[in-house]
PDB file of C-alpha atoms in Angstrom:
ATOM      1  CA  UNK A1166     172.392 222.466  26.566  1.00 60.00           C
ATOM      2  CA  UNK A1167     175.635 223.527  27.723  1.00 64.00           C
ATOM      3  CA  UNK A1168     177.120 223.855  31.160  1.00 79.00           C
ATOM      4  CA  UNK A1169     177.251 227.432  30.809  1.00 92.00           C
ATOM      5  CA  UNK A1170     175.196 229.336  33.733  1.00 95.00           C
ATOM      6  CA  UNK A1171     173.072 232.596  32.260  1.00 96.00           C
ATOM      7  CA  UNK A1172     171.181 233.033  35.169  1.00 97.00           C
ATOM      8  CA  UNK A1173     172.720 232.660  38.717  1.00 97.00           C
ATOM      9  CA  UNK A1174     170.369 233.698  41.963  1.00 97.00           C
ATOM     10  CA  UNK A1175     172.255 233.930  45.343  1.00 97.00           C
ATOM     11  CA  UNK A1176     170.034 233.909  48.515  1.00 97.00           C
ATOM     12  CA  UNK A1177     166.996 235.608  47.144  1.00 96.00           C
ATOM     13  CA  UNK A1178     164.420 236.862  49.596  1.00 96.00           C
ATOM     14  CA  UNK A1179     161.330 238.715  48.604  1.00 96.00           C
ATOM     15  CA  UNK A1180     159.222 239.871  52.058  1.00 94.00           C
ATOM     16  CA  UNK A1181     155.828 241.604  51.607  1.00 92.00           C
ATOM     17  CA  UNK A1182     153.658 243.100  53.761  1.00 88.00           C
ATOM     18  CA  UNK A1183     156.436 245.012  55.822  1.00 86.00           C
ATOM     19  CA  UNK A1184     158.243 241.842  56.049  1.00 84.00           C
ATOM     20  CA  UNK A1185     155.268 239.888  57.364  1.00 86.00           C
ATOM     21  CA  UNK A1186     154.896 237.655  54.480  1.00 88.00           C
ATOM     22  CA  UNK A1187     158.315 235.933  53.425  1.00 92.00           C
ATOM     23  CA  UNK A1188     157.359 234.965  49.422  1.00 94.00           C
ATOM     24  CA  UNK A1189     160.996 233.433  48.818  1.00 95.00           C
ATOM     25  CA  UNK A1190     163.186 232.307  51.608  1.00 95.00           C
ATOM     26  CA  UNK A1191     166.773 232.222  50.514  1.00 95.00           C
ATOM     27  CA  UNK A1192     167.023 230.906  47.529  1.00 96.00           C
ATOM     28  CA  UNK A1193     169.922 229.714  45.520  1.00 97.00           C
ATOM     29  CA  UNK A1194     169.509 228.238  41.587  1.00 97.00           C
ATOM     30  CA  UNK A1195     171.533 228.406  38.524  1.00 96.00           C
ATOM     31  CA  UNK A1196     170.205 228.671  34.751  1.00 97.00           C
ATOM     32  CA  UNK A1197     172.258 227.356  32.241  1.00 96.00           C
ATOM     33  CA  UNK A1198     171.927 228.143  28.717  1.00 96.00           C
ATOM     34  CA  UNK A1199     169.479 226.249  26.188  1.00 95.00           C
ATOM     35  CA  UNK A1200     168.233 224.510  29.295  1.00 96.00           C
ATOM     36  CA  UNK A1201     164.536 223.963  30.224  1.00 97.00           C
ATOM     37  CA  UNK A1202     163.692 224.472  33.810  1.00 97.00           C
ATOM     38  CA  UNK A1203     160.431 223.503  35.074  1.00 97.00           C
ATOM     39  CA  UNK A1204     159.223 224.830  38.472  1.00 97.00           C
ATOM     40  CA  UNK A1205     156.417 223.360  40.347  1.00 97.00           C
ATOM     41  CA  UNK A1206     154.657 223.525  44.102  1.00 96.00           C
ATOM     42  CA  UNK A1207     151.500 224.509  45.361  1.00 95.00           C
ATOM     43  CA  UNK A1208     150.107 227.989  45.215  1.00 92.00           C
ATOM     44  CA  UNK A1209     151.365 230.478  47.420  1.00 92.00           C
ATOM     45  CA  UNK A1210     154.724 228.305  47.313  1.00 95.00           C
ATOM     46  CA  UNK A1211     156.648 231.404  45.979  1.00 95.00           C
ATOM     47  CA  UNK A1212     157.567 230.183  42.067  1.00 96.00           C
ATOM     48  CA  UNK A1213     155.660 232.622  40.535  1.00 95.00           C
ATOM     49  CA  UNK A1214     157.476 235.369  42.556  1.00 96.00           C
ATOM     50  CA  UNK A1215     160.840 233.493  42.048  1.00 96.00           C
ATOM     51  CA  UNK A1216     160.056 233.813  37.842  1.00 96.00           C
ATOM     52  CA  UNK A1217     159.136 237.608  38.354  1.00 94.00           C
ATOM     53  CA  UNK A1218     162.319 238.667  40.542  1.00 95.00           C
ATOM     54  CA  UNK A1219     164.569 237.108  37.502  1.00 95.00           C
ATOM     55  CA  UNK A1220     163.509 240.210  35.651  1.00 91.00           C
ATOM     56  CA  UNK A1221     163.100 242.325  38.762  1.00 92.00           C
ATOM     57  CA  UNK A1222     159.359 242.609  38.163  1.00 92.00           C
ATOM     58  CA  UNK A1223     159.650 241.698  41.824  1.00 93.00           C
ATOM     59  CA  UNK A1224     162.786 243.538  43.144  1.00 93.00           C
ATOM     60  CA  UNK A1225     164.145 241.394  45.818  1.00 94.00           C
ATOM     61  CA  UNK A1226     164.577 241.968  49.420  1.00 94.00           C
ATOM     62  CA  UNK A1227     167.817 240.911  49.465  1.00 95.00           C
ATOM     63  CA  UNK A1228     170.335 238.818  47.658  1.00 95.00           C
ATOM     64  CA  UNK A1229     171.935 238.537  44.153  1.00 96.00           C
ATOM     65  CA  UNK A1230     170.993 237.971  40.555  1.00 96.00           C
ATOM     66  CA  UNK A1231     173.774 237.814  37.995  1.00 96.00           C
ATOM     67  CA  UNK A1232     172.230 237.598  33.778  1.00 96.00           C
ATOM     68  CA  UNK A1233     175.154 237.292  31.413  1.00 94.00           C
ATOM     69  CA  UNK A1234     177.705 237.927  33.871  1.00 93.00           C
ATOM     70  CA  UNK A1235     176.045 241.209  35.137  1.00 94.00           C
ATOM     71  CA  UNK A1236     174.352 241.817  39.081  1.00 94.00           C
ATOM     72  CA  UNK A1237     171.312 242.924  37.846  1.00 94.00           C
ATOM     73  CA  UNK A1238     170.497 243.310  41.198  1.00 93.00           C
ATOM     74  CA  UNK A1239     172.934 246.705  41.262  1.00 93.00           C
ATOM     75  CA  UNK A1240     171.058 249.372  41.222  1.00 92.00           C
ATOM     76  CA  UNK A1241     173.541 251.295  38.808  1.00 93.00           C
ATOM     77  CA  UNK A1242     172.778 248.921  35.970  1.00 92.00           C
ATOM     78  CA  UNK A1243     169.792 249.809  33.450  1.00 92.00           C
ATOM     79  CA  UNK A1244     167.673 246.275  34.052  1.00 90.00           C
ATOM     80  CA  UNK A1245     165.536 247.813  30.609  1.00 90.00           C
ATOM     81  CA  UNK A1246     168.751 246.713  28.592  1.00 89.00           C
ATOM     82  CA  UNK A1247     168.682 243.019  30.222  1.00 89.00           C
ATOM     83  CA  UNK A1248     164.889 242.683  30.318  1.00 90.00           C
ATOM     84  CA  UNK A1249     165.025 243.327  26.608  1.00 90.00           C
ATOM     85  CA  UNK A1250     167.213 239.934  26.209  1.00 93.00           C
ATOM     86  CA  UNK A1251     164.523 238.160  28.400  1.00 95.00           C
ATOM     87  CA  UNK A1252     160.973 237.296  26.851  1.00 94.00           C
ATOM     88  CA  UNK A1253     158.177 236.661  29.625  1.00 94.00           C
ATOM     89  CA  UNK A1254     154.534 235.264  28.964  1.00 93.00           C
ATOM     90  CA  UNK A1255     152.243 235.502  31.421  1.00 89.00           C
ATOM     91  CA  UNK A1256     148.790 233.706  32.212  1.00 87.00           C
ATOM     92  CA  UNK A1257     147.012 237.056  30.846  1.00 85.00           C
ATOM     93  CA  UNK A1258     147.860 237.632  27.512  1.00 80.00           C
ATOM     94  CA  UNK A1259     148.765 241.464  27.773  1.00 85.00           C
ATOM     95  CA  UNK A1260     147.944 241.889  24.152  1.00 93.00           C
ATOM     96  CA  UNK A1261     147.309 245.696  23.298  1.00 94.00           C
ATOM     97  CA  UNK A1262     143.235 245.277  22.677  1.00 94.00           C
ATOM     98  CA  UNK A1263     143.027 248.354  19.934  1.00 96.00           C
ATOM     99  CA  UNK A1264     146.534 247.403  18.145  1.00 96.00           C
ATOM    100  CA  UNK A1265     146.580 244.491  15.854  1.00 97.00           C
ATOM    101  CA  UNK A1266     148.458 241.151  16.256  1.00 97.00           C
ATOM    102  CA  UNK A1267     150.767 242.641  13.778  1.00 97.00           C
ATOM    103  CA  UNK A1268     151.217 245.647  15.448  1.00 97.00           C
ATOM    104  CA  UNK A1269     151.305 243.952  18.630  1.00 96.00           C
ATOM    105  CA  UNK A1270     154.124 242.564  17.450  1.00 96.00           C
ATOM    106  CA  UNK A1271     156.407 244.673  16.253  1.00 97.00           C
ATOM    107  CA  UNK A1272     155.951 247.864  18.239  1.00 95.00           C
ATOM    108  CA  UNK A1273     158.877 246.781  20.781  1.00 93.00           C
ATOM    109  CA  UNK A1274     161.269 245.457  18.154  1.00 95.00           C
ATOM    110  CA  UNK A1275     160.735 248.860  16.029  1.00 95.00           C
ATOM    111  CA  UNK A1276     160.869 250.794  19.417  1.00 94.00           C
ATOM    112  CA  UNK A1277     163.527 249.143  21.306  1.00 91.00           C
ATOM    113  CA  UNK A1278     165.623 247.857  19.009  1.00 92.00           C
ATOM    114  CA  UNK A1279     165.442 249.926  16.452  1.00 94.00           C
ATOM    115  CA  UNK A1280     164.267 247.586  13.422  1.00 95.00           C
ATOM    116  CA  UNK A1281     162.466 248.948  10.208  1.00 96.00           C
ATOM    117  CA  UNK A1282     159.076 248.644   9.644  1.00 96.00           C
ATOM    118  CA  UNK A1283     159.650 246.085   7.248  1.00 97.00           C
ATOM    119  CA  UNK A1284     162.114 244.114   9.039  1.00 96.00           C
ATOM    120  CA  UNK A1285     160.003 243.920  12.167  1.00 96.00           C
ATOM    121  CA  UNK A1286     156.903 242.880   9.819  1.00 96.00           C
ATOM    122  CA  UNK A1287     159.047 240.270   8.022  1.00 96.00           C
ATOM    123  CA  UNK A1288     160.069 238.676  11.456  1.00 95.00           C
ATOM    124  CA  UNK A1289     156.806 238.710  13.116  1.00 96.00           C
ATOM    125  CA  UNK A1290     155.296 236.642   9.769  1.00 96.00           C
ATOM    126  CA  UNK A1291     157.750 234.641   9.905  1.00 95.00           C
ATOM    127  CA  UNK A1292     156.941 233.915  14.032  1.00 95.00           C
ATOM    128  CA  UNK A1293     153.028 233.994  12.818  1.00 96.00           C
ATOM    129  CA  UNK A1294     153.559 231.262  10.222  1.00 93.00           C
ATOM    130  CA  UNK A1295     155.184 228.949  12.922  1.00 90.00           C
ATOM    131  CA  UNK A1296     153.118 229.126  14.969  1.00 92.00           C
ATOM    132  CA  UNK A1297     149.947 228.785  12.086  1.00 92.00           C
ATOM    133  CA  UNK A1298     148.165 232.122  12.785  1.00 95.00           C
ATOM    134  CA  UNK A1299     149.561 234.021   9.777  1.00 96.00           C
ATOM    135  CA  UNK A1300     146.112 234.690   8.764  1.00 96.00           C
ATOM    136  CA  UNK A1301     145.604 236.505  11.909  1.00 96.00           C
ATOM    137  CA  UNK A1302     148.151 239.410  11.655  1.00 97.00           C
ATOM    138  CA  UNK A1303     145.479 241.965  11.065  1.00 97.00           C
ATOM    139  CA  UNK A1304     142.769 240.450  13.341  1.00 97.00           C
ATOM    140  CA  UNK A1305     142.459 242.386  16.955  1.00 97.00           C
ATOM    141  CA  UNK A1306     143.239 240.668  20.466  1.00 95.00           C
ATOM    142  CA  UNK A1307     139.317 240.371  20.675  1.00 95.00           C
ATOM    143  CA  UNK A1308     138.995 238.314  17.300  1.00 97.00           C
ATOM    144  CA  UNK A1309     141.177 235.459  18.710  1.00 95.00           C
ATOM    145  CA  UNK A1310     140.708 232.426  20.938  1.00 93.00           C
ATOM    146  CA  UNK A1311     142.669 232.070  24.576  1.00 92.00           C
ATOM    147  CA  UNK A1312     145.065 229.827  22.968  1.00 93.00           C
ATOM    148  CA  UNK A1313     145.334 231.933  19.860  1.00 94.00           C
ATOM    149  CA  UNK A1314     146.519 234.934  22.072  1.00 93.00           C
ATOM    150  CA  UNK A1315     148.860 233.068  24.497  1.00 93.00           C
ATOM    151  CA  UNK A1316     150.814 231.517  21.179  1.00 94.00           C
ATOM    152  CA  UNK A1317     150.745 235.773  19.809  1.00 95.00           C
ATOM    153  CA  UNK A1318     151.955 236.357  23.567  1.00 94.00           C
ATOM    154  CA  UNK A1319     154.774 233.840  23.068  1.00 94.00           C
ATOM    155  CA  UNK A1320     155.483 234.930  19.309  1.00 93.00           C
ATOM    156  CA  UNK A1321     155.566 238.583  20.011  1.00 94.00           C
ATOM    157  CA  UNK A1322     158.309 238.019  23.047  1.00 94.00           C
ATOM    158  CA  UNK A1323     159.918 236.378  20.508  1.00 94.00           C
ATOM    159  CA  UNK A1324     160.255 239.298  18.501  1.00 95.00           C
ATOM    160  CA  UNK A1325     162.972 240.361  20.693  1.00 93.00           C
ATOM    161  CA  UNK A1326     165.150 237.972  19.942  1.00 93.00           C
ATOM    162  CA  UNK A1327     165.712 237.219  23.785  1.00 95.00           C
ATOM    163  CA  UNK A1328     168.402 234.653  25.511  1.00 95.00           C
ATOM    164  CA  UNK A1329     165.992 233.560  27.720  1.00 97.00           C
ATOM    165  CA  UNK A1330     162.216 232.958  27.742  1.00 97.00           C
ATOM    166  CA  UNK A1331     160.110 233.111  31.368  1.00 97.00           C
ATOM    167  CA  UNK A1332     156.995 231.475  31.430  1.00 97.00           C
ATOM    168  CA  UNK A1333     154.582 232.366  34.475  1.00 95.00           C
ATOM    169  CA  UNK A1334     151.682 229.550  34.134  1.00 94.00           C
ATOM    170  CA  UNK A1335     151.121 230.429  30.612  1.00 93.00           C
ATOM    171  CA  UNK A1336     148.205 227.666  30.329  1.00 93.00           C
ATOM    172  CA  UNK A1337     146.441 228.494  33.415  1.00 90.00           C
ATOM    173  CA  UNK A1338     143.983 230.911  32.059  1.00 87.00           C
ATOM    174  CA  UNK A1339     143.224 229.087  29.358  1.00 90.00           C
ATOM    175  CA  UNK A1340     140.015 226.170  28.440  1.00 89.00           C
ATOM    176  CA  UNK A1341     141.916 222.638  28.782  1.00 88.00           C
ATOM    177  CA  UNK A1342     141.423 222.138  24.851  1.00 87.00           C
ATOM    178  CA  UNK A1343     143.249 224.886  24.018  1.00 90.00           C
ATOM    179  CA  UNK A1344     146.191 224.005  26.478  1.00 91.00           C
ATOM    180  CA  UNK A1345     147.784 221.603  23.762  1.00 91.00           C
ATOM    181  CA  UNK A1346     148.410 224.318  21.531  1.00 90.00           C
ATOM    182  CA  UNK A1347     150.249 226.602  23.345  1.00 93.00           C
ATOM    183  CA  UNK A1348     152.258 223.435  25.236  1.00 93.00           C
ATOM    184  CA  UNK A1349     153.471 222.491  21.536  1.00 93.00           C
ATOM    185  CA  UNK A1350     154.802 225.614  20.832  1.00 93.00           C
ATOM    186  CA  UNK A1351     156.860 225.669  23.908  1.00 95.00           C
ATOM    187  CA  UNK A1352     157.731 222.263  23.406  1.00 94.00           C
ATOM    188  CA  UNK A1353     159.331 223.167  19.510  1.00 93.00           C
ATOM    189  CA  UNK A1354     161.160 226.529  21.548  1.00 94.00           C
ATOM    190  CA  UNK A1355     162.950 223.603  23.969  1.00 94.00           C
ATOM    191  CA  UNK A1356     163.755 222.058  21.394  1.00 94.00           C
ATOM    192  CA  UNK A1357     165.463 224.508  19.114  1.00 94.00           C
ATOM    193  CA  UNK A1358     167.570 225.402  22.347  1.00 94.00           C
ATOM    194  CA  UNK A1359     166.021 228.335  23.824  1.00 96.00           C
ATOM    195  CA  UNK A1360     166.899 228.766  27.334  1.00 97.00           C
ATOM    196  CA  UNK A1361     163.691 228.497  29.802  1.00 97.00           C
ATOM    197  CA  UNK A1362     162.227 228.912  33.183  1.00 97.00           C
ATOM    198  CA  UNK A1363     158.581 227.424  33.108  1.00 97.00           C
ATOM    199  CA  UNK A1364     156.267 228.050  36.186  1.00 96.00           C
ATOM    200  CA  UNK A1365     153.498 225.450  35.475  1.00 95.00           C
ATOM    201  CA  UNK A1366     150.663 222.775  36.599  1.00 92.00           C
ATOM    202  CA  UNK A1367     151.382 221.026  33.572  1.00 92.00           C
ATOM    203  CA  UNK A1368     152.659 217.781  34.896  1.00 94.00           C
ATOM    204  CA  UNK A1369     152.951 216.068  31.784  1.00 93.00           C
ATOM    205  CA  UNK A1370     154.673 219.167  30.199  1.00 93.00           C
ATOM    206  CA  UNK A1371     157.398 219.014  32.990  1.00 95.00           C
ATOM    207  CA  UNK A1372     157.862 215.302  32.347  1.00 94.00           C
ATOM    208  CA  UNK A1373     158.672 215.586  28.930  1.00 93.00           C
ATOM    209  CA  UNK A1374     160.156 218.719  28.015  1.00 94.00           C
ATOM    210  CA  UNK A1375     161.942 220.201  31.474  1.00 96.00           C
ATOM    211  CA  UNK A1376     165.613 219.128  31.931  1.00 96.00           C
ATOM    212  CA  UNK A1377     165.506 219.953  35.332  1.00 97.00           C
ATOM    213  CA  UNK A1378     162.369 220.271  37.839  1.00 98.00           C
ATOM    214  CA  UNK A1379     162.503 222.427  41.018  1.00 98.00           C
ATOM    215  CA  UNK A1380     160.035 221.807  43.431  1.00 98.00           C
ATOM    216  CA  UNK A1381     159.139 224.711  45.653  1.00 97.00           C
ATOM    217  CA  UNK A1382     157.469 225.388  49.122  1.00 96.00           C
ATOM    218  CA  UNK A1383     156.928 227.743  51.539  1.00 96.00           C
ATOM    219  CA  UNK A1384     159.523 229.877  49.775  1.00 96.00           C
ATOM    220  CA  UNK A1385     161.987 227.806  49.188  1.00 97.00           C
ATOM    221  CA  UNK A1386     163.688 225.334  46.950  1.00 97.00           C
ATOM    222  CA  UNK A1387     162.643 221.713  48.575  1.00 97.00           C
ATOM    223  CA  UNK A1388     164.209 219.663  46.184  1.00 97.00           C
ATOM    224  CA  UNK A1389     165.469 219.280  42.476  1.00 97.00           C
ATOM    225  CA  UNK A1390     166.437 217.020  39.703  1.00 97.00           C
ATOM    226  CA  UNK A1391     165.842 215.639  36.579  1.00 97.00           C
ATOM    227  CA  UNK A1392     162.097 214.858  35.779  1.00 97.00           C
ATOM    228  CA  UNK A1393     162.864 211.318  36.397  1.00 96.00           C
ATOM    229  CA  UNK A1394     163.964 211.571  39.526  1.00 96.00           C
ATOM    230  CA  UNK A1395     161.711 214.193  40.670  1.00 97.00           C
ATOM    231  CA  UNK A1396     158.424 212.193  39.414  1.00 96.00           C
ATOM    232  CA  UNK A1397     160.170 208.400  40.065  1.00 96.00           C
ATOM    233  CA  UNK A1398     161.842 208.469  42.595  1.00 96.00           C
ATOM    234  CA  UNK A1399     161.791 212.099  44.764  1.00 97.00           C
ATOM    235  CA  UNK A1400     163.378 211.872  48.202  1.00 96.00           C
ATOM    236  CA  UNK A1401     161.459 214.620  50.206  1.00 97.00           C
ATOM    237  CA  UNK A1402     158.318 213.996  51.744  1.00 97.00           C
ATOM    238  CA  UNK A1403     157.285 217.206  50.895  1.00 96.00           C
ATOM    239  CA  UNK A1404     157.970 216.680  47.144  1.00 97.00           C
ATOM    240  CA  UNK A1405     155.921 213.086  47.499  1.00 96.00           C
ATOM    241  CA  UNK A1406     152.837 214.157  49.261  1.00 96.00           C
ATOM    242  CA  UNK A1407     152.525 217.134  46.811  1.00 96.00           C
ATOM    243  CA  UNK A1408     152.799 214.604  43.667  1.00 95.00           C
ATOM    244  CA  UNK A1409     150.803 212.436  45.301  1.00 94.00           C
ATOM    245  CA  UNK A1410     147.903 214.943  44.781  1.00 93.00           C
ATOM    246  CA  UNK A1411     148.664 216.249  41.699  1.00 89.00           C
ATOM    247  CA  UNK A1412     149.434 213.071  39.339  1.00 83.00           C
TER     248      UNK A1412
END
């Protein structure tokens, strides 16, 4: 992990409902490359929102978002270009049901960036193979378990070669056993170096892998550290009470 920031967010407000329901309240956090960011809270505490307005899947109300030195947030720049350079799995697999995983796969990379058939192909074996579901590349979305399609989900964002992988509660949706699998693929991403922003319940996930944990409320950023501090020793009561009911 270096010191270098990739992401920067500058008072970030997202207001629904005609401004009746305030999702993110002013919030300020930096992402620096090859880290692992974990963010946790209860429901409705705004992370998942947070996660989406990094890609502008959410566009915010106000403030700033800067990827790679660029305000993303400017409506002049073309956010298809940065989204490109930033994977996102979600709890629902969005898996094309009538393509296979294979094609799955490698319709962006031949698309968007402009691969060959065969280089996309060799790539997305290659991804398959790590993450032991070669032998699925012609199977269909249908054929495959929950975990099976989250770790394709991860894989075929992975196609894109992107600086940064966002992870919106990626084991959520699945049965507990199959949680494991998908946790140890993210676990070998962190530890290649891939730069990530995890929404999660997985306590134990944030413990061991996250180099920094946010925990959020109401909207906003209530306190962050290392997973140390944040588990040991948090100083907001907020924080406590919250991982008082989760651990």
């Amino acid at each position: 992990m270096t010191t270098e920031t990739i992401i920067s967010v500058r008072g970030l407000e997202k207001h629904f409902n005609e401004g009746k329901l305030k999702a993110l309240r002013g919030v300020d956090a930096d992402i620096h490359k090859g880290e692992v960011v974990v963010v946790i809270g209860p429901s409705g505490s705004g992370k998942s929102t947070f996660l989406r307005c990094l890609n502008l899947l959410e566009e915010p109300t106000k403030g700033k978002i800067t990827f790679e030195n660029v305000d993303i947030t400017d409506p002049k720049v073309n956010i298809n270009i940065h989204r490109q350079k930033m994977g996102m799995v979600f709890q629902h697999f969005n898996l094309f049901p009538h393509m296979t995983v294979l094609k799955n796969m490698t319709l962006a990379p031949m698309k968007l960036l402009k691969k060959s058939k065969k280089e996309a192909e060799e790539k997305a074996m290659a991804l398959l193979k790590r993450v032991n579901l070669a032998d699925r590349a012609n199977a269909y979305p249908s054929q495959l378990s929950g975990g099976q399609k989250q770790r394709i989900a991860i894989v075929r964002a992975l196609c894109m070669e992107p600086q940064v992988m966002l992870f919106d509660e990626p084991t959520s949706a699945l049965d507990p056993e199959m949680v494991g699998e998908v946790l140890d693929v993210m676990k070998h991403l962190a530890e290649e170096g891939m730069t990530m922003v995890v929404v999660t319940h997985e306590m134990g996930f944030a413990r061991e892998v996250a180099d920094r944990v946010i925990f959020m409320d109401e909207g906003q950023i209530v306190e962050e550290g290392t997973p140390d501090q944040i588990f040991s020793a948090p100083t907001q009561q907020r924080t406590k009470d919250f991982l008082n009911k989760v651990l």
